[in-house]
Amino acid sequence: MSVGIDAISFYSSHYFLDMRTLATARGVDPEKYSAGLGQERMAVLPPDEDVITMAATAASFAVSRYRKDEFDFVIFTTESGVDQSKSGAIYVRSMLGLARETRVIEMKQACYSSTAALQLALPYVETHPTRKVLIVASDVARYGLNTSGEPTQGCGAVAIVVSASPRLIEFDGISGCVTDDVMDFWRPNYMREALVDGKYSSKLYLHALDETWEKYSKLSGRGLRDHARFCYHLPFTRMAEKAHQRLCSAHYGNELSKSQLEEQIGDSLRYNRVTGNSYSASLYVGLTSLLDNSKEDLGEKRIGLFSYGSGCSAEYFSGLVKPGYKDWLFTQNHRELLEGRTELSYEQYQEFFSFTLPTDGREYEVGKYKTGPFRFRGLNRHKRKYETVSVGYATSNTSPS
Ligand code: HMG
């Protein structure tokens, strides 16, 4: 029986900072960000959105095709969670009105956790072929103002419905994995921003790619030519270009031409280039971007996927695109979101970035900004309050008391 992805949808903030604005503020040549890192815009969350509202909005598209009682699990993956105990999946389940029988869990391993969630969900739906698993990967990448990581910030969420007889992509369980105990990127509980050894992290990413590809290739008997397209974890788009060129050089003895590179990975980079890193969501934002933007029909074609999470865990695997997949995408929703965003000035970006919540338990209402159908309303006695909104206006309270 085939198992895989039956639906995939994406959401990010309605606000962005143009990388040229950031470059001017930092006194940096804008080409460093556009050509050197491959980034044009960076999504910035307003104070009344968080990983929960992003995840619920991304998932609201994907789950709209199913009955509310079809899901056995909601798996929430993040490294920018809002609570150390309560899973983000509980909020998402309740915002979406999924059945109370649904199991909920939150998982973490930097940017890799969403792939671990997928690998756990696939055998589950194989043994429960009438049931679905909803994975929501949602993250805000924060390194701090005026740090070298700052231009690689961003945010976003992806929702993936895993099922038997999937309509988008099927997987065969073959993959190459590697885990190492390294300190390339981490965020202690007492810090709001990640710490990173940037150059070291990029080296480890490439090293993990070599190793996992080797293992995957040996186990599957497949070479690069068996894959029509490639998706990479995307901390910034140039990272994927470098990674793919490295793999191709080792395989073919020389790098790809610009047009070959564009053909093999170009469509997977489009959304990340204008939203930035979204950690655990990032690889699957790339996959969504590829499926939405490929002019060529990818039905029956194989896609190679490389997942990397600092710390570090990595996995190389691949999926076969199903014929007719285009009928089941949410391309229009994604385009409308990205085309309708509001550009921030540098001062507004600083203001959004520096926003903090009170920690003394008093009641606090967050100001209203442009959001998806869910917004973070504020805090009361340390409890987070969310509400549903219609075109940016609050309509009803969705928070438990
Ligand atoms: P940096 O030191 O500011 O930048 O940090 P640089 O000096 O290395 O320049 C970057 C590129 O721009 C270079 O290209 C320059 O040559 C080029 P390269 O040599 O690498 O090909 N450049 C220019 N190009 C055109 N015109 C110019 C110009 N000037 C320079 N005028 C770094 C860059 C990525 C290290 C930094 O932004 C950083 O630390 N980012 C965060 C860490 C990161 O993204 N690591 C990636 C791998 S680890 C990973 O993906 C996991 C992660 O997602 C976390 C998780 O798993 O949860 C991060």
Coordinates of C-alpha atoms and ligand atoms in Angstrom, one line a residue:
M1 CA 0.0 0.0 0.0
S2 CA 1.3 3.5 -0.8
V3 CA 1.7 6.1 2.0
G4 CA 2.7 9.7 1.8
I5 CA 1.6 13.3 1.7
D6 CA -2.1 13.8 0.8
A7 CA -2.1 17.6 1.3
I8 CA 0.4 20.4 2.1
S9 CA -0.2 24.1 2.8
F10 CA 1.9 26.9 3.9
Y11 CA 1.5 30.2 5.8
S12 CA 3.8 33.0 6.8
S13 CA 3.5 36.6 8.3
H14 CA 1.6 39.3 6.4
Y15 CA 4.7 41.6 7.1
F16 CA 8.1 41.5 5.5
L17 CA 11.4 43.5 5.5
D18 CA 13.1 44.1 2.2
M19 CA 16.7 42.9 2.5
R20 CA 17.9 46.1 0.8
T21 CA 16.4 48.0 3.8
L22 CA 18.3 45.8 6.2
A23 CA 21.5 46.2 4.2
T24 CA 21.2 50.0 4.2
A25 CA 20.6 49.9 8.0
R26 CA 23.7 47.7 8.5
G27 CA 26.0 49.5 6.1
V28 CA 26.3 46.3 4.1
D29 CA 26.5 45.9 0.3
P30 CA 22.9 44.7 -0.7
E31 CA 24.5 42.2 -3.1
K32 CA 25.8 40.3 0.0
Y33 CA 22.2 39.5 1.0
S34 CA 20.8 39.1 -2.5
A35 CA 23.6 37.3 -4.3
G36 CA 25.8 36.0 -1.4
L37 CA 22.9 34.6 0.7
G38 CA 20.2 34.5 -2.0
Q39 CA 17.5 36.3 0.0
E40 CA 15.2 39.2 -1.1
R41 CA 12.7 39.5 1.7
M42 CA 12.4 38.4 5.3
A43 CA 9.0 37.6 6.9
V44 CA 8.6 39.3 10.3
L45 CA 5.9 38.3 12.7
P46 CA 3.7 41.0 14.2
P47 CA 3.1 40.9 18.1
D48 CA -0.3 39.2 17.7
E49 CA 1.0 36.2 15.8
D50 CA 3.2 33.3 17.0
V51 CA 4.0 29.7 16.0
I52 CA 0.5 28.6 17.1
T53 CA -1.4 31.1 14.9
M54 CA 0.9 30.4 12.0
A55 CA 0.5 26.6 12.4
A56 CA -3.3 26.8 12.7
T57 CA -3.6 29.0 9.7
A58 CA -1.4 26.8 7.5
A59 CA -3.4 23.8 8.7
S60 CA -6.8 25.5 8.1
F61 CA -6.2 25.1 4.3
A62 CA -5.0 21.5 4.4
V63 CA -7.6 20.1 6.8
S64 CA -10.5 21.8 4.9
R65 CA -10.6 18.7 2.7
Y66 CA -11.3 16.2 5.5
R67 CA -13.8 15.4 8.1
K68 CA -12.8 16.7 11.6
D69 CA -12.7 13.1 13.0
E70 CA -10.3 11.6 10.4
F71 CA -7.2 12.6 12.3
D72 CA -5.6 10.3 14.8
F73 CA -2.6 12.6 15.6
V74 CA -1.6 16.2 15.4
I75 CA 2.2 16.4 15.6
F76 CA 3.4 19.9 16.1
T77 CA 7.1 20.4 15.4
T78 CA 9.0 23.6 16.5
E79 CA 12.0 25.0 18.2
S80 CA 10.3 28.3 19.0
G81 CA 7.4 26.8 21.1
V82 CA 5.4 29.0 23.5
D83 CA 5.3 26.6 26.5
Q84 CA 7.6 24.0 28.0
S85 CA 4.8 21.6 29.0
K86 CA 1.6 22.2 27.0
S87 CA 2.0 21.0 23.3
G88 CA 1.3 23.5 20.6
A89 CA -0.7 20.7 19.0
I90 CA -3.5 21.1 21.6
Y91 CA -4.1 24.8 20.6
V92 CA -4.0 23.8 16.9
R93 CA -6.4 20.9 17.4
S94 CA -8.8 23.1 19.2
M95 CA -8.6 26.1 16.8
L96 CA -9.3 23.7 13.9
G97 CA -12.1 22.0 15.8
L98 CA -10.6 18.5 15.3
A99 CA -12.2 15.6 17.3
R100 CA -11.3 15.3 21.0
E101 CA -10.1 11.7 20.3
T102 CA -7.1 13.1 18.3
R103 CA -3.8 12.5 20.0
V104 CA -1.5 15.6 20.3
I105 CA 2.3 15.9 20.7
E106 CA 5.0 18.5 20.2
M107 CA 8.4 17.4 18.9
K108 CA 11.8 19.1 18.7
Q109 CA 15.2 18.5 17.0
A110 CA 16.0 21.9 15.5
C111 CA 15.0 22.0 11.8
Y112 CA 15.0 18.2 11.4
S113 CA 11.9 17.5 13.7
S114 CA 9.4 17.7 10.9
T115 CA 11.1 15.0 9.0
A116 CA 11.2 12.8 12.1
A117 CA 7.4 13.4 12.4
L118 CA 6.9 12.4 8.8
Q119 CA 8.9 9.2 9.3
L120 CA 6.8 8.3 12.4
A121 CA 3.5 9.1 10.6
L122 CA 4.2 7.0 7.5
P123 CA 4.2 3.5 9.1
Y124 CA 1.2 4.7 11.3
V125 CA -1.0 5.3 8.3
E126 CA 0.2 2.1 6.7
T127 CA -1.2 0.1 9.6
H128 CA -4.3 2.5 9.9
P129 CA -5.1 3.1 6.2
T130 CA -8.4 4.9 6.8
R131 CA -6.9 7.4 9.3
K132 CA -4.8 10.6 8.8
V133 CA -1.9 12.3 10.7
L134 CA -1.6 16.1 10.6
I135 CA 1.9 17.4 11.0
V136 CA 2.3 21.1 11.6
A137 CA 5.8 22.6 11.5
S138 CA 6.0 26.2 12.6
D139 CA 9.0 28.4 13.6
V140 CA 10.3 31.9 14.0
A141 CA 14.1 32.2 13.2
R142 CA 15.6 34.8 15.4
Y143 CA 19.3 35.6 15.8
G144 CA 19.3 39.1 17.1
L145 CA 19.6 42.6 15.7
N146 CA 23.0 43.4 14.1
T147 CA 24.3 39.8 14.2
S148 CA 25.7 37.8 11.3
G149 CA 22.7 35.5 11.4
E150 CA 20.2 38.5 11.2
P151 CA 19.8 38.4 7.4
T152 CA 18.9 34.7 7.7
Q153 CA 15.9 35.2 10.0
G154 CA 12.3 34.6 8.9
C155 CA 9.2 32.7 9.8
G156 CA 6.6 30.3 8.5
A157 CA 4.5 27.2 9.0
V158 CA 3.7 24.2 6.9
A159 CA 0.8 21.7 7.4
I160 CA 1.1 18.2 6.0
V161 CA -1.6 15.6 5.9
V162 CA -0.1 12.1 5.9
S163 CA -2.3 9.3 4.6
A164 CA -2.6 6.0 2.7
S165 CA -3.1 6.3 -1.1
P166 CA -1.8 9.9 -1.0
R167 CA -2.7 12.3 -3.8
L168 CA 0.6 14.3 -3.8
I169 CA 3.7 12.3 -2.9
E170 CA 4.4 8.7 -1.9
F171 CA 7.4 7.5 0.1
D172 CA 9.1 4.1 0.2
G173 CA 10.8 4.2 3.6
I174 CA 14.4 4.2 2.2
S175 CA 16.6 6.9 3.7
G176 CA 20.1 7.7 4.9
C177 CA 20.3 9.2 8.4
V178 CA 23.1 10.5 10.6
T179 CA 23.2 12.1 14.0
D180 CA 26.2 13.8 15.7
D181 CA 26.6 15.6 19.0
V182 CA 27.8 19.0 17.9
M183 CA 27.3 22.7 18.9
D184 CA 26.7 24.5 15.6
F185 CA 23.5 26.2 16.6
W186 CA 21.5 26.1 19.8
R187 CA 19.2 28.2 22.1
P188 CA 19.4 27.8 25.8
N189 CA 16.0 28.0 27.6
Y190 CA 16.8 31.5 29.0
M191 CA 17.5 33.0 25.6
R192 CA 15.1 34.4 23.0
E193 CA 17.7 34.4 20.2
A194 CA 19.6 31.4 18.8
L195 CA 23.4 31.1 19.2
V196 CA 25.2 30.0 16.2
D197 CA 28.7 29.2 14.9
G198 CA 27.6 30.1 11.4
K199 CA 30.5 28.9 9.2
Y200 CA 30.8 25.7 11.2
S201 CA 27.1 25.0 10.9
S202 CA 27.3 25.4 7.1
K203 CA 30.3 22.9 7.0
L204 CA 28.3 20.4 9.1
Y205 CA 25.3 20.8 6.8
L206 CA 27.4 19.9 3.8
H207 CA 29.2 17.1 5.5
A208 CA 25.9 15.6 6.7
L209 CA 24.6 15.9 3.1
D210 CA 27.6 13.8 1.8
E211 CA 27.1 11.1 4.3
T212 CA 23.3 10.8 4.1
W213 CA 23.3 10.9 0.3
E214 CA 25.9 8.1 0.3
K215 CA 23.8 6.0 2.6
Y216 CA 20.6 6.7 0.8
S217 CA 22.1 6.1 -2.6
K218 CA 23.6 2.8 -1.5
L219 CA 20.3 1.5 0.1
S220 CA 18.1 2.6 -2.8
G221 CA 20.5 1.9 -5.7
R222 CA 19.6 5.3 -7.1
G223 CA 21.9 8.0 -8.5
L224 CA 21.3 11.7 -9.0
R225 CA 19.8 11.1 -12.4
D226 CA 16.9 9.1 -10.9
H227 CA 15.7 12.4 -9.3
A228 CA 14.0 15.1 -11.4
R229 CA 14.1 17.7 -8.7
F230 CA 15.8 18.3 -5.3
C231 CA 14.6 20.0 -2.2
Y232 CA 17.0 21.1 0.6
H233 CA 16.6 22.4 4.1
L234 CA 16.7 26.1 3.5
P235 CA 18.4 28.4 6.1
F236 CA 18.9 30.7 3.1
T237 CA 18.6 29.8 -0.6
R238 CA 22.4 30.0 -1.5
M239 CA 22.9 27.2 1.0
A240 CA 20.8 24.9 -1.2
E241 CA 22.7 26.0 -4.3
K242 CA 26.0 25.3 -2.7
A243 CA 24.8 21.9 -1.4
H244 CA 23.4 20.8 -4.8
Q245 CA 26.5 21.9 -6.7
R246 CA 28.7 20.0 -4.2
L247 CA 26.6 16.8 -4.7
C248 CA 26.7 17.2 -8.4
S249 CA 30.4 17.9 -8.6
A250 CA 31.1 14.7 -6.6
H251 CA 28.8 12.7 -8.8
Y252 CA 29.5 14.1 -12.3
G253 CA 33.0 15.5 -11.8
N254 CA 31.9 19.1 -12.5
E255 CA 29.3 21.7 -11.4
L256 CA 25.9 22.2 -13.1
S257 CA 25.4 25.1 -15.4
K258 CA 23.3 28.0 -14.1
S259 CA 20.3 26.8 -16.2
Q260 CA 20.7 23.2 -15.0
L261 CA 20.8 24.4 -11.4
E262 CA 17.7 26.5 -11.9
E263 CA 15.9 23.6 -13.4
Q264 CA 16.8 21.2 -10.6
I265 CA 16.2 23.3 -7.6
G266 CA 15.0 26.8 -8.7
D267 CA 11.3 26.3 -8.1
S268 CA 11.9 25.0 -4.6
L269 CA 13.7 28.2 -3.5
R270 CA 11.0 30.8 -4.5
Y271 CA 9.0 30.9 -1.2
N272 CA 12.1 30.8 1.0
R273 CA 13.8 33.7 -0.9
V274 CA 10.9 36.0 0.2
T275 CA 10.2 34.6 3.7
G276 CA 13.5 33.5 5.1
N277 CA 14.4 30.5 7.3
S278 CA 11.4 28.9 9.1
Y279 CA 13.5 26.2 10.8
S280 CA 11.4 23.0 11.0
A281 CA 9.1 24.1 8.3
S282 CA 11.8 25.2 5.9
L283 CA 12.4 22.0 3.9
Y284 CA 8.6 21.6 3.4
V285 CA 8.2 25.2 2.4
G286 CA 10.7 24.4 -0.3
L287 CA 8.6 21.3 -1.3
T288 CA 5.4 23.4 -1.4
S289 CA 7.2 26.0 -3.5
L290 CA 8.4 23.3 -5.9
L291 CA 5.0 21.7 -6.4
D292 CA 3.2 25.1 -6.7
N293 CA 5.7 26.7 -9.1
S294 CA 6.9 24.0 -11.4
K295 CA 5.7 24.6 -14.9
E296 CA 6.6 21.1 -15.9
D297 CA 4.2 18.4 -14.7
L298 CA 6.1 16.5 -12.0
G299 CA 3.7 13.5 -11.9
E300 CA 5.6 10.2 -11.7
K301 CA 8.9 12.1 -11.1
R302 CA 11.1 11.5 -8.1
I303 CA 12.1 14.3 -5.8
G304 CA 15.2 14.1 -3.6
L305 CA 14.8 15.6 -0.1
F306 CA 17.6 16.6 2.3
S307 CA 16.6 17.5 5.9
Y308 CA 19.2 19.0 8.3
G309 CA 18.7 20.1 11.9
S310 CA 21.5 21.6 13.9
G311 CA 22.8 19.8 16.8
C312 CA 22.7 17.7 14.6
S313 CA 20.4 15.2 12.8
A314 CA 20.1 14.8 9.0
E315 CA 18.3 12.6 6.6
Y316 CA 18.3 12.0 2.8
F317 CA 15.2 10.4 1.3
S318 CA 13.0 10.8 -1.7
G319 CA 9.4 10.8 -2.8
L320 CA 7.5 10.0 -6.0
V321 CA 5.0 12.6 -7.2
K322 CA 1.6 11.3 -8.0
P323 CA -0.1 11.9 -11.3
G324 CA -2.8 14.6 -11.0
Y325 CA -1.1 16.2 -7.9
K326 CA -1.7 19.7 -9.2
D327 CA -5.5 19.4 -8.6
W328 CA -4.8 19.1 -4.9
L329 CA -2.5 22.0 -4.2
F330 CA -3.2 25.3 -2.4
T331 CA -1.2 27.4 -4.9
Q332 CA -3.7 30.3 -5.1
N333 CA -3.8 30.7 -1.3
H334 CA 0.0 30.8 -1.1
R335 CA 0.3 33.3 -4.0
E336 CA -2.4 35.6 -2.5
L337 CA -0.6 35.6 0.9
L338 CA 2.8 36.4 -0.5
E339 CA 1.5 39.0 -3.0
G340 CA -0.6 40.8 -0.3
R341 CA 2.0 41.4 2.3
T342 CA 2.9 44.7 3.9
E343 CA 6.4 46.0 3.8
L344 CA 8.0 47.2 7.1
S345 CA 10.3 50.2 7.5
Y346 CA 13.5 49.4 9.4
E347 CA 12.0 51.1 12.5
Q348 CA 8.9 49.0 12.3
Y349 CA 11.0 45.8 12.0
Q350 CA 12.9 46.8 15.1
E351 CA 9.7 47.5 16.9
F352 CA 8.2 44.1 16.0
F353 CA 11.5 42.3 16.7
S354 CA 11.8 44.0 20.2
F355 CA 8.3 43.3 21.3
T356 CA 8.1 41.4 24.6
L357 CA 5.3 40.2 26.8
P358 CA 4.9 40.9 30.5
T359 CA 6.1 38.1 32.7
D360 CA 4.3 39.1 35.9
G361 CA 0.9 37.3 35.2
R362 CA -1.1 40.5 34.8
E363 CA -3.8 40.7 32.1
Y364 CA -2.4 42.0 28.9
E365 CA -4.0 42.6 25.5
V366 CA -1.8 42.7 22.4
G367 CA -2.4 45.3 19.7
K368 CA -4.2 44.3 16.5
Y369 CA -2.2 43.8 13.3
K370 CA -2.9 42.1 10.0
T371 CA -3.1 38.3 10.7
G372 CA -4.6 35.1 9.3
P373 CA -7.9 33.7 10.7
F374 CA -6.3 33.3 14.2
R375 CA -4.6 35.8 16.4
F376 CA -2.8 35.8 19.7
R377 CA -4.9 38.1 21.9
G378 CA -2.7 38.3 25.0
L379 CA -2.1 36.9 28.4
N380 CA -4.0 36.5 31.6
R381 CA -2.5 34.9 34.7
H382 CA 0.2 33.5 32.4
K383 CA -2.4 31.8 30.1
R384 CA -2.2 32.5 26.4
K385 CA -5.4 33.7 24.8
Y386 CA -6.2 33.3 21.1
E387 CA -9.2 34.4 19.0
T388 CA -10.5 33.8 15.5
V389 CA -10.6 36.8 13.3
S390 CA -12.3 37.7 10.0
V391 CA -10.2 39.9 7.6
G392 CA -8.2 41.2 10.5
Y393 CA -11.1 41.9 12.9
A394 CA -11.7 40.0 16.1
T395 CA -14.9 38.0 16.1
S396 CA -14.9 35.4 18.8
N397 CA -12.8 34.0 21.6
T398 CA -11.2 30.6 21.1
S399 CA -9.2 30.4 24.3
P400 CA -10.0 28.0 27.2
S401 CA -10.6 29.8 30.5
Ligands
HMG1 P1 28.6 36.1 7.2 O1 29.9 35.9 7.9 O2 28.0 37.4 7.5 O3 28.7 36.1 5.7 O4 27.7 34.9 7.6 P2 29.9 35.8 4.7 O5 31.0 36.8 4.8 O6 30.3 34.3 4.7 O7 29.2 36.0 3.3 C1 28.1 35.2 2.9 C2 28.3 35.0 1.4 O8 28.1 36.3 0.8 C3 29.7 34.6 1.0 O9 29.5 33.7 -0.1 C4 30.3 35.8 0.5 O10 31.3 35.6 -0.5 C5 29.1 36.6 -0.1 P3 30.3 32.3 -0.1 O11 31.7 32.6 0.0 O12 29.8 31.5 1.1 O13 29.8 31.6 -1.4 N1 29.3 38.0 -0.2 C6 29.0 38.8 -1.3 N2 28.4 38.4 -2.5 C7 28.2 39.4 -3.4 N3 28.5 40.7 -3.1 C8 29.0 41.1 -2.0 C9 29.3 40.1 -1.0 N4 29.8 40.1 0.3 C10 29.8 38.9 0.7 N5 29.3 42.4 -1.8 C11 26.2 33.0 7.6 C12 26.9 34.1 6.8 C13 25.3 32.2 6.8 C14 27.3 32.2 8.3 C15 25.4 33.8 8.7 O14 24.4 34.5 8.1 C16 24.8 32.8 9.8 O15 25.5 32.5 10.8 N6 23.5 32.4 9.6 C17 22.9 31.5 10.5 C18 23.4 30.0 10.5 C19 23.0 29.3 9.2 O16 22.1 29.7 8.5 N7 23.7 28.2 9.0 C20 23.4 27.3 7.8 C21 23.6 25.9 8.0 S1 23.0 25.3 9.6 C22 21.3 25.1 9.3 O17 20.8 25.2 8.2 C23 20.4 24.8 10.5 C24 19.6 26.0 10.9 O18 18.5 26.2 10.1 C25 19.1 25.9 12.4 C26 18.3 24.6 12.8 O19 18.6 23.5 12.4 O20 17.4 24.8 13.6 C27 20.4 27.3 10.9

